[in-house]
Amino acid sequence: MQTLKSKYPACPDRLDPAQIARFQREGYLVFDSLLSPAEIEQARAALSEVVRRSHALAVAGSPEVMVERSKYRGHSDAGVFIKKTGGTFGLQFEAGIDPLALSAEAAELKIRKLMYYYKEHPCFTALVEHPKIRGIVGSVLGPGSLLFQDMALIKPPFIGVEKPWHQDNAYFAYSPLDQIIGVWLALDEATVENGCMHVIPGAHLQGAKKHFHGTDCEIVRDRLDLARVIPLEME
């Protein structure tokens, strides 16, 4: 496995021409210090607050939330969902976990992801408008870009379901492909040991690849050049 050699030590307000060219060539950029230590702690605290509030409402049987038990078996989406009634926000727990039988502290450590959560706390609405994030996105897409999806992947230790190789477009079939990008922020250390993101540089230039549904949506293995994989470690 190769190692990441192209991480930038500081995050700019906008991308320069060389960074844009690298992004178009390799399909990703990695920056240190987009958020300050204080901003990271605020985001972590806000996630905890949102989770515990939703869990408390579900345990109390509040009509403000719905509890859905997935019909999937052997799939990454097999866990319980706590969803906001009449909204899009929701928490998904890892498969086999009953969050209503756990304390708030224990349930928080069993979450797989939060979906459409940015309106649930002022910290996240501020992040959406963060000048560096807006500047980077604007450098690639131009002015007037819109938020398409927001997600927090928690990746709890020991029980988390693996995420197979995939292209995001397989989940939502957005077109044109060059008019959508993803911005991913690490709120704690992301290393090979704890399951950081991995990429294949330049694979996007080959276009959309065939996927199939197993435990998740994933690329057919013989269409992957795994010798070129790079882990995107962020500490």
PDB file of C-alpha atoms in Angstrom:
ATOM      1  CA  MET A   1       0.000   0.000   0.000  1.00  0.00           C
ATOM      2  CA  GLN A   2       1.259   3.464  -0.865  1.00  0.00           C
ATOM      3  CA  THR A   3       1.416   6.317   1.651  1.00  0.00           C
ATOM      4  CA  LEU A   4      -0.105   9.777   1.421  1.00  0.00           C
ATOM      5  CA  LYS A   5       2.534  12.259   0.250  1.00  0.00           C
ATOM      6  CA  SER A   6       0.390  15.127  -0.988  1.00  0.00           C
ATOM      7  CA  LYS A   7      -1.201  16.426   2.226  1.00  0.00           C
ATOM      8  CA  TYR A   8      -1.085  20.204   2.574  1.00  0.00           C
ATOM      9  CA  PRO A   9       0.025  21.501   6.006  1.00  0.00           C
ATOM     10  CA  ALA A  10      -2.501  24.341   6.031  1.00  0.00           C
ATOM     11  CA  CYS A  11      -5.925  24.917   4.515  1.00  0.00           C
ATOM     12  CA  PRO A  12      -6.275  27.912   2.164  1.00  0.00           C
ATOM     13  CA  ASP A  13      -9.254  30.212   1.763  1.00  0.00           C
ATOM     14  CA  ARG A  14      -9.433  29.235  -1.902  1.00  0.00           C
ATOM     15  CA  LEU A  15      -7.643  26.742  -4.124  1.00  0.00           C
ATOM     16  CA  ASP A  16      -4.836  27.951  -6.339  1.00  0.00           C
ATOM     17  CA  PRO A  17      -4.499  26.752  -9.971  1.00  0.00           C
ATOM     18  CA  ALA A  18      -2.010  24.013  -9.031  1.00  0.00           C
ATOM     19  CA  GLN A  19      -4.348  22.644  -6.350  1.00  0.00           C
ATOM     20  CA  ILE A  20      -7.301  22.698  -8.723  1.00  0.00           C
ATOM     21  CA  ALA A  21      -5.238  20.830 -11.332  1.00  0.00           C
ATOM     22  CA  ARG A  22      -4.202  18.224  -8.740  1.00  0.00           C
ATOM     23  CA  PHE A  23      -7.817  17.773  -7.650  1.00  0.00           C
ATOM     24  CA  GLN A  24      -8.935  17.269 -11.240  1.00  0.00           C
ATOM     25  CA  ARG A  25      -6.081  14.805 -11.851  1.00  0.00           C
ATOM     26  CA  GLU A  26      -6.164  12.773  -8.625  1.00  0.00           C
ATOM     27  CA  GLY A  27      -9.762  13.291  -7.477  1.00  0.00           C
ATOM     28  CA  TYR A  28      -9.000  14.429  -3.927  1.00  0.00           C
ATOM     29  CA  LEU A  29      -7.090  16.970  -1.802  1.00  0.00           C
ATOM     30  CA  VAL A  30      -6.122  16.645   1.868  1.00  0.00           C
ATOM     31  CA  PHE A  31      -5.566  19.676   4.105  1.00  0.00           C
ATOM     32  CA  ASP A  32      -4.535  19.970   7.717  1.00  0.00           C
ATOM     33  CA  SER A  33      -6.039  22.610   9.994  1.00  0.00           C
ATOM     34  CA  LEU A  34      -9.225  23.516   8.150  1.00  0.00           C
ATOM     35  CA  LEU A  35     -10.861  23.777  11.573  1.00  0.00           C
ATOM     36  CA  SER A  36      -9.177  25.131  14.675  1.00  0.00           C
ATOM     37  CA  PRO A  37      -8.909  22.907  17.777  1.00  0.00           C
ATOM     38  CA  ALA A  38     -11.715  24.965  19.346  1.00  0.00           C
ATOM     39  CA  GLU A  39     -13.971  24.467  16.300  1.00  0.00           C
ATOM     40  CA  ILE A  40     -13.317  20.724  16.376  1.00  0.00           C
ATOM     41  CA  GLU A  41     -14.284  20.491  20.042  1.00  0.00           C
ATOM     42  CA  GLN A  42     -17.417  22.565  19.399  1.00  0.00           C
ATOM     43  CA  ALA A  43     -18.443  20.224  16.576  1.00  0.00           C
ATOM     44  CA  ARG A  44     -17.845  17.123  18.693  1.00  0.00           C
ATOM     45  CA  ALA A  45     -19.872  18.583  21.562  1.00  0.00           C
ATOM     46  CA  ALA A  46     -22.674  19.575  19.185  1.00  0.00           C
ATOM     47  CA  LEU A  47     -22.865  16.045  17.753  1.00  0.00           C
ATOM     48  CA  SER A  48     -23.131  14.631  21.251  1.00  0.00           C
ATOM     49  CA  GLU A  49     -25.851  17.127  22.160  1.00  0.00           C
ATOM     50  CA  VAL A  50     -27.917  16.316  19.070  1.00  0.00           C
ATOM     51  CA  VAL A  51     -27.590  12.564  19.628  1.00  0.00           C
ATOM     52  CA  ARG A  52     -28.530  12.691  23.301  1.00  0.00           C
ATOM     53  CA  ARG A  53     -31.498  14.960  22.669  1.00  0.00           C
ATOM     54  CA  SER A  54     -32.865  12.635  19.985  1.00  0.00           C
ATOM     55  CA  HIS A  55     -32.256   9.577  22.148  1.00  0.00           C
ATOM     56  CA  ALA A  56     -34.086  11.171  25.091  1.00  0.00           C
ATOM     57  CA  LEU A  57     -37.090  11.973  22.892  1.00  0.00           C
ATOM     58  CA  ALA A  58     -37.199   8.404  21.571  1.00  0.00           C
ATOM     59  CA  VAL A  59     -36.963   6.848  25.041  1.00  0.00           C
ATOM     60  CA  ALA A  60     -39.759   9.133  26.251  1.00  0.00           C
ATOM     61  CA  GLY A  61     -41.988   8.128  23.331  1.00  0.00           C
ATOM     62  CA  SER A  62     -42.191  11.715  22.106  1.00  0.00           C
ATOM     63  CA  PRO A  63     -44.183  12.341  18.906  1.00  0.00           C
ATOM     64  CA  GLU A  64     -41.305  14.575  17.786  1.00  0.00           C
ATOM     65  CA  VAL A  65     -39.391  11.489  16.638  1.00  0.00           C
ATOM     66  CA  MET A  66     -40.114   8.118  15.036  1.00  0.00           C
ATOM     67  CA  VAL A  67     -38.284   4.887  15.776  1.00  0.00           C
ATOM     68  CA  GLU A  68     -37.949   2.600  12.761  1.00  0.00           C
ATOM     69  CA  ARG A  69     -36.574  -0.917  12.934  1.00  0.00           C
ATOM     70  CA  SER A  70     -35.046  -1.872   9.618  1.00  0.00           C
ATOM     71  CA  LYS A  71     -36.321  -4.877   7.680  1.00  0.00           C
ATOM     72  CA  TYR A  72     -32.866  -5.391   6.157  1.00  0.00           C
ATOM     73  CA  ARG A  73     -30.767  -8.358   7.203  1.00  0.00           C
ATOM     74  CA  GLY A  74     -27.041  -8.649   6.584  1.00  0.00           C
ATOM     75  CA  HIS A  75     -26.865  -5.078   5.234  1.00  0.00           C
ATOM     76  CA  SER A  76     -25.100  -1.958   6.491  1.00  0.00           C
ATOM     77  CA  ASP A  77     -28.513  -0.272   6.873  1.00  0.00           C
ATOM     78  CA  ALA A  78     -29.877  -3.030   9.116  1.00  0.00           C
ATOM     79  CA  GLY A  79     -29.818  -0.890  12.270  1.00  0.00           C
ATOM     80  CA  VAL A  80     -32.525   1.034  14.124  1.00  0.00           C
ATOM     81  CA  PHE A  81     -33.275   4.598  12.980  1.00  0.00           C
ATOM     82  CA  ILE A  82     -34.455   7.474  15.161  1.00  0.00           C
ATOM     83  CA  LYS A  83     -35.943  10.011  12.746  1.00  0.00           C
ATOM     84  CA  LYS A  84     -37.372  13.467  13.202  1.00  0.00           C
ATOM     85  CA  THR A  85     -41.115  13.377  12.555  1.00  0.00           C
ATOM     86  CA  GLY A  86     -41.969  15.250   9.376  1.00  0.00           C
ATOM     87  CA  GLY A  87     -38.304  15.955   8.634  1.00  0.00           C
ATOM     88  CA  THR A  88     -35.225  14.406   7.082  1.00  0.00           C
ATOM     89  CA  PHE A  89     -32.882  14.303  10.090  1.00  0.00           C
ATOM     90  CA  GLY A  90     -32.143  10.889  11.560  1.00  0.00           C
ATOM     91  CA  LEU A  91     -29.731   8.726  13.539  1.00  0.00           C
ATOM     92  CA  GLN A  92     -28.844   5.238  12.380  1.00  0.00           C
ATOM     93  CA  PHE A  93     -27.475   2.719  14.875  1.00  0.00           C
ATOM     94  CA  GLU A  94     -25.295  -0.256  14.078  1.00  0.00           C
ATOM     95  CA  ALA A  95     -27.068  -3.538  13.348  1.00  0.00           C
ATOM     96  CA  GLY A  96     -28.207  -5.502  16.392  1.00  0.00           C
ATOM     97  CA  ILE A  97     -28.307  -2.455  18.681  1.00  0.00           C
ATOM     98  CA  ASP A  98     -31.505  -1.448  20.507  1.00  0.00           C
ATOM     99  CA  PRO A  99     -30.814   2.177  21.493  1.00  0.00           C
ATOM    100  CA  LEU A 100     -33.974   2.405  23.610  1.00  0.00           C
ATOM    101  CA  ALA A 101     -32.558  -0.248  25.932  1.00  0.00           C
ATOM    102  CA  LEU A 102     -29.335   1.710  26.463  1.00  0.00           C
ATOM    103  CA  SER A 103     -28.372   4.799  28.409  1.00  0.00           C
ATOM    104  CA  ALA A 104     -27.710   7.950  26.398  1.00  0.00           C
ATOM    105  CA  GLU A 105     -23.979   7.539  26.985  1.00  0.00           C
ATOM    106  CA  ALA A 106     -23.962   3.921  25.793  1.00  0.00           C
ATOM    107  CA  ALA A 107     -26.228   4.595  22.805  1.00  0.00           C
ATOM    108  CA  GLU A 108     -23.959   7.395  21.633  1.00  0.00           C
ATOM    109  CA  LEU A 109     -21.144   4.867  21.165  1.00  0.00           C
ATOM    110  CA  LYS A 110     -23.274   2.594  18.958  1.00  0.00           C
ATOM    111  CA  ILE A 111     -24.292   5.062  16.241  1.00  0.00           C
ATOM    112  CA  ARG A 112     -23.366   4.377  12.627  1.00  0.00           C
ATOM    113  CA  LYS A 113     -24.239   7.789  11.187  1.00  0.00           C
ATOM    114  CA  LEU A 114     -26.309  10.962  11.371  1.00  0.00           C
ATOM    115  CA  MET A 115     -28.166  12.077   8.246  1.00  0.00           C
ATOM    116  CA  TYR A 116     -29.319  15.584   7.263  1.00  0.00           C
ATOM    117  CA  TYR A 117     -28.343  16.973  10.636  1.00  0.00           C
ATOM    118  CA  TYR A 118     -26.909  20.410   9.911  1.00  0.00           C
ATOM    119  CA  LYS A 119     -30.080  22.280  10.894  1.00  0.00           C
ATOM    120  CA  GLU A 120     -30.193  20.534  14.283  1.00  0.00           C
ATOM    121  CA  HIS A 121     -27.506  22.732  15.864  1.00  0.00           C
ATOM    122  CA  PRO A 122     -26.117  26.232  15.140  1.00  0.00           C
ATOM    123  CA  CYS A 123     -22.590  24.802  15.086  1.00  0.00           C
ATOM    124  CA  PHE A 124     -23.381  22.808  11.956  1.00  0.00           C
ATOM    125  CA  THR A 125     -25.208  25.589  10.138  1.00  0.00           C
ATOM    126  CA  ALA A 126     -22.081  27.680  10.737  1.00  0.00           C
ATOM    127  CA  LEU A 127     -19.877  24.910   9.321  1.00  0.00           C
ATOM    128  CA  VAL A 128     -21.922  24.808   6.119  1.00  0.00           C
ATOM    129  CA  GLU A 129     -21.103  28.488   5.649  1.00  0.00           C
ATOM    130  CA  HIS A 130     -17.500  28.209   6.885  1.00  0.00           C
ATOM    131  CA  PRO A 131     -15.464  30.602   4.697  1.00  0.00           C
ATOM    132  CA  LYS A 132     -12.742  28.060   3.923  1.00  0.00           C
ATOM    133  CA  ILE A 133     -15.240  25.360   2.978  1.00  0.00           C
ATOM    134  CA  ARG A 134     -17.228  27.766   0.828  1.00  0.00           C
ATOM    135  CA  GLY A 135     -14.000  29.040  -0.721  1.00  0.00           C
ATOM    136  CA  ILE A 136     -12.715  25.582  -1.627  1.00  0.00           C
ATOM    137  CA  VAL A 137     -16.055  24.445  -3.024  1.00  0.00           C
ATOM    138  CA  GLY A 138     -16.416  27.698  -4.949  1.00  0.00           C
ATOM    139  CA  SER A 139     -12.948  27.243  -6.441  1.00  0.00           C
ATOM    140  CA  VAL A 140     -14.119  24.003  -8.057  1.00  0.00           C
ATOM    141  CA  LEU A 141     -17.813  24.534  -8.754  1.00  0.00           C
ATOM    142  CA  GLY A 142     -18.006  28.300  -9.031  1.00  0.00           C
ATOM    143  CA  PRO A 143     -20.478  30.577  -7.203  1.00  0.00           C
ATOM    144  CA  GLY A 144     -23.962  29.503  -6.190  1.00  0.00           C
ATOM    145  CA  SER A 145     -23.191  25.957  -5.052  1.00  0.00           C
ATOM    146  CA  LEU A 146     -25.858  24.244  -2.916  1.00  0.00           C
ATOM    147  CA  LEU A 147     -25.657  21.684  -0.121  1.00  0.00           C
ATOM    148  CA  PHE A 148     -26.889  18.368  -1.514  1.00  0.00           C
ATOM    149  CA  GLN A 149     -26.373  16.055   1.458  1.00  0.00           C
ATOM    150  CA  ASP A 150     -24.870  16.161   4.948  1.00  0.00           C
ATOM    151  CA  MET A 151     -23.787  13.113   6.901  1.00  0.00           C
ATOM    152  CA  ALA A 152     -21.709  12.344   9.999  1.00  0.00           C
ATOM    153  CA  LEU A 153     -20.096   8.902   9.954  1.00  0.00           C
ATOM    154  CA  ILE A 154     -19.327   7.860  13.526  1.00  0.00           C
ATOM    155  CA  LYS A 155     -17.546   4.524  12.925  1.00  0.00           C
ATOM    156  CA  PRO A 156     -17.776   3.044  16.435  1.00  0.00           C
ATOM    157  CA  PRO A 157     -15.003   0.570  17.308  1.00  0.00           C
ATOM    158  CA  PHE A 158     -15.414  -3.215  17.327  1.00  0.00           C
ATOM    159  CA  ILE A 159     -19.031  -3.312  16.081  1.00  0.00           C
ATOM    160  CA  GLY A 160     -18.994  -1.098  12.997  1.00  0.00           C
ATOM    161  CA  VAL A 161     -19.911  -2.585   9.608  1.00  0.00           C
ATOM    162  CA  GLU A 162     -17.173  -2.114   7.018  1.00  0.00           C
ATOM    163  CA  LYS A 163     -17.655   0.324   4.136  1.00  0.00           C
ATOM    164  CA  PRO A 164     -16.678  -1.355   0.848  1.00  0.00           C
ATOM    165  CA  TRP A 165     -15.126   0.308  -2.182  1.00  0.00           C
ATOM    166  CA  HIS A 166     -17.692   2.520  -3.889  1.00  0.00           C
ATOM    167  CA  GLN A 167     -18.327   5.714  -5.812  1.00  0.00           C
ATOM    168  CA  ASP A 168     -20.777   8.063  -4.127  1.00  0.00           C
ATOM    169  CA  ASN A 169     -22.711   8.540  -7.340  1.00  0.00           C
ATOM    170  CA  ALA A 170     -23.912   4.934  -7.071  1.00  0.00           C
ATOM    171  CA  TYR A 171     -26.083   6.046  -4.137  1.00  0.00           C
ATOM    172  CA  PHE A 172     -27.828   9.043  -5.656  1.00  0.00           C
ATOM    173  CA  ALA A 173     -27.162   9.029  -9.439  1.00  0.00           C
ATOM    174  CA  TYR A 174     -26.399  12.743  -9.672  1.00  0.00           C
ATOM    175  CA  SER A 175     -25.667  14.285 -13.062  1.00  0.00           C
ATOM    176  CA  PRO A 176     -23.468  15.888 -14.332  1.00  0.00           C
ATOM    177  CA  LEU A 177     -20.733  14.137 -12.364  1.00  0.00           C
ATOM    178  CA  ASP A 178     -18.324  17.075 -12.454  1.00  0.00           C
ATOM    179  CA  GLN A 179     -20.797  19.365 -10.678  1.00  0.00           C
ATOM    180  CA  ILE A 180     -20.819  17.659  -7.279  1.00  0.00           C
ATOM    181  CA  ILE A 181     -17.975  17.211  -4.789  1.00  0.00           C
ATOM    182  CA  GLY A 182     -17.651  15.907  -1.247  1.00  0.00           C
ATOM    183  CA  VAL A 183     -16.073  17.715   1.702  1.00  0.00           C
ATOM    184  CA  TRP A 184     -15.073  15.425   4.574  1.00  0.00           C
ATOM    185  CA  LEU A 185     -13.886  16.685   7.972  1.00  0.00           C
ATOM    186  CA  ALA A 186     -12.116  14.459  10.521  1.00  0.00           C
ATOM    187  CA  LEU A 187     -13.120  15.375  14.088  1.00  0.00           C
ATOM    188  CA  ASP A 188     -10.663  12.923  15.633  1.00  0.00           C
ATOM    189  CA  GLU A 189      -7.611  11.035  14.422  1.00  0.00           C
ATOM    190  CA  ALA A 190      -8.217   9.043  11.247  1.00  0.00           C
ATOM    191  CA  THR A 191      -5.520   6.391  10.774  1.00  0.00           C
ATOM    192  CA  VAL A 192      -5.037   3.088   8.991  1.00  0.00           C
ATOM    193  CA  GLU A 193      -5.394   1.361  12.351  1.00  0.00           C
ATOM    194  CA  ASN A 194      -8.841   2.809  13.090  1.00  0.00           C
ATOM    195  CA  GLY A 195     -10.238   2.705   9.566  1.00  0.00           C
ATOM    196  CA  CYS A 196      -9.469   5.954   7.752  1.00  0.00           C
ATOM    197  CA  MET A 197     -10.723   6.654   4.249  1.00  0.00           C
ATOM    198  CA  HIS A 198      -8.793   5.064   1.358  1.00  0.00           C
ATOM    199  CA  VAL A 199      -8.730   6.265  -2.262  1.00  0.00           C
ATOM    200  CA  ILE A 200      -7.403   5.216  -5.654  1.00  0.00           C
ATOM    201  CA  PRO A 201      -5.904   8.362  -7.227  1.00  0.00           C
ATOM    202  CA  GLY A 202      -7.302   9.188 -10.638  1.00  0.00           C
ATOM    203  CA  ALA A 203      -9.913   6.432 -10.607  1.00  0.00           C
ATOM    204  CA  HIS A 204     -12.643   9.015 -11.212  1.00  0.00           C
ATOM    205  CA  LEU A 205     -11.193   9.670 -14.667  1.00  0.00           C
ATOM    206  CA  GLN A 206     -12.376   6.203 -15.705  1.00  0.00           C
ATOM    207  CA  GLY A 207     -15.985   7.254 -15.157  1.00  0.00           C
ATOM    208  CA  ALA A 208     -18.765   5.506 -13.274  1.00  0.00           C
ATOM    209  CA  LYS A 209     -18.056   1.881 -12.398  1.00  0.00           C
ATOM    210  CA  LYS A 210     -20.442  -1.040 -12.082  1.00  0.00           C
ATOM    211  CA  HIS A 211     -21.660  -1.626  -8.512  1.00  0.00           C
ATOM    212  CA  PHE A 212     -23.594  -4.439  -6.887  1.00  0.00           C
ATOM    213  CA  HIS A 213     -25.486  -4.731  -3.611  1.00  0.00           C
ATOM    214  CA  GLY A 214     -24.049  -7.076  -0.992  1.00  0.00           C
ATOM    215  CA  THR A 215     -23.804  -5.807   2.556  1.00  0.00           C
ATOM    216  CA  ASP A 216     -23.679  -2.385   0.906  1.00  0.00           C
ATOM    217  CA  CYS A 217     -23.346  -0.796  -2.519  1.00  0.00           C
ATOM    218  CA  GLU A 218     -19.882  -1.717  -3.781  1.00  0.00           C
ATOM    219  CA  ILE A 219     -17.715  -1.860  -6.886  1.00  0.00           C
ATOM    220  CA  VAL A 220     -17.052  -5.185  -8.576  1.00  0.00           C
ATOM    221  CA  ARG A 221     -13.609  -6.167  -7.243  1.00  0.00           C
ATOM    222  CA  ASP A 222     -11.945  -6.974 -10.566  1.00  0.00           C
ATOM    223  CA  ARG A 223     -12.562  -3.373 -11.653  1.00  0.00           C
ATOM    224  CA  LEU A 224     -10.352  -1.970  -8.873  1.00  0.00           C
ATOM    225  CA  ASP A 225      -6.619  -1.288  -9.114  1.00  0.00           C
ATOM    226  CA  LEU A 226      -5.908  -2.029  -5.454  1.00  0.00           C
ATOM    227  CA  ALA A 227      -2.143  -1.771  -5.948  1.00  0.00           C
ATOM    228  CA  ARG A 228      -2.601   2.012  -6.171  1.00  0.00           C
ATOM    229  CA  VAL A 229      -4.626   2.449  -2.965  1.00  0.00           C
ATOM    230  CA  ILE A 230      -3.642   5.335  -0.680  1.00  0.00           C
ATOM    231  CA  PRO A 231      -4.925   5.772   2.910  1.00  0.00           C
ATOM    232  CA  LEU A 232      -5.924   9.348   3.752  1.00  0.00           C
ATOM    233  CA  GLU A 233      -4.643   9.594   7.304  1.00  0.00           C
ATOM    234  CA  MET A 234      -5.487  12.767   9.226  1.00  0.00           C
ATOM    235  CA  GLU A 235      -4.273  13.422  12.756  1.00  0.00           C
TER     236      GLU A 235
END
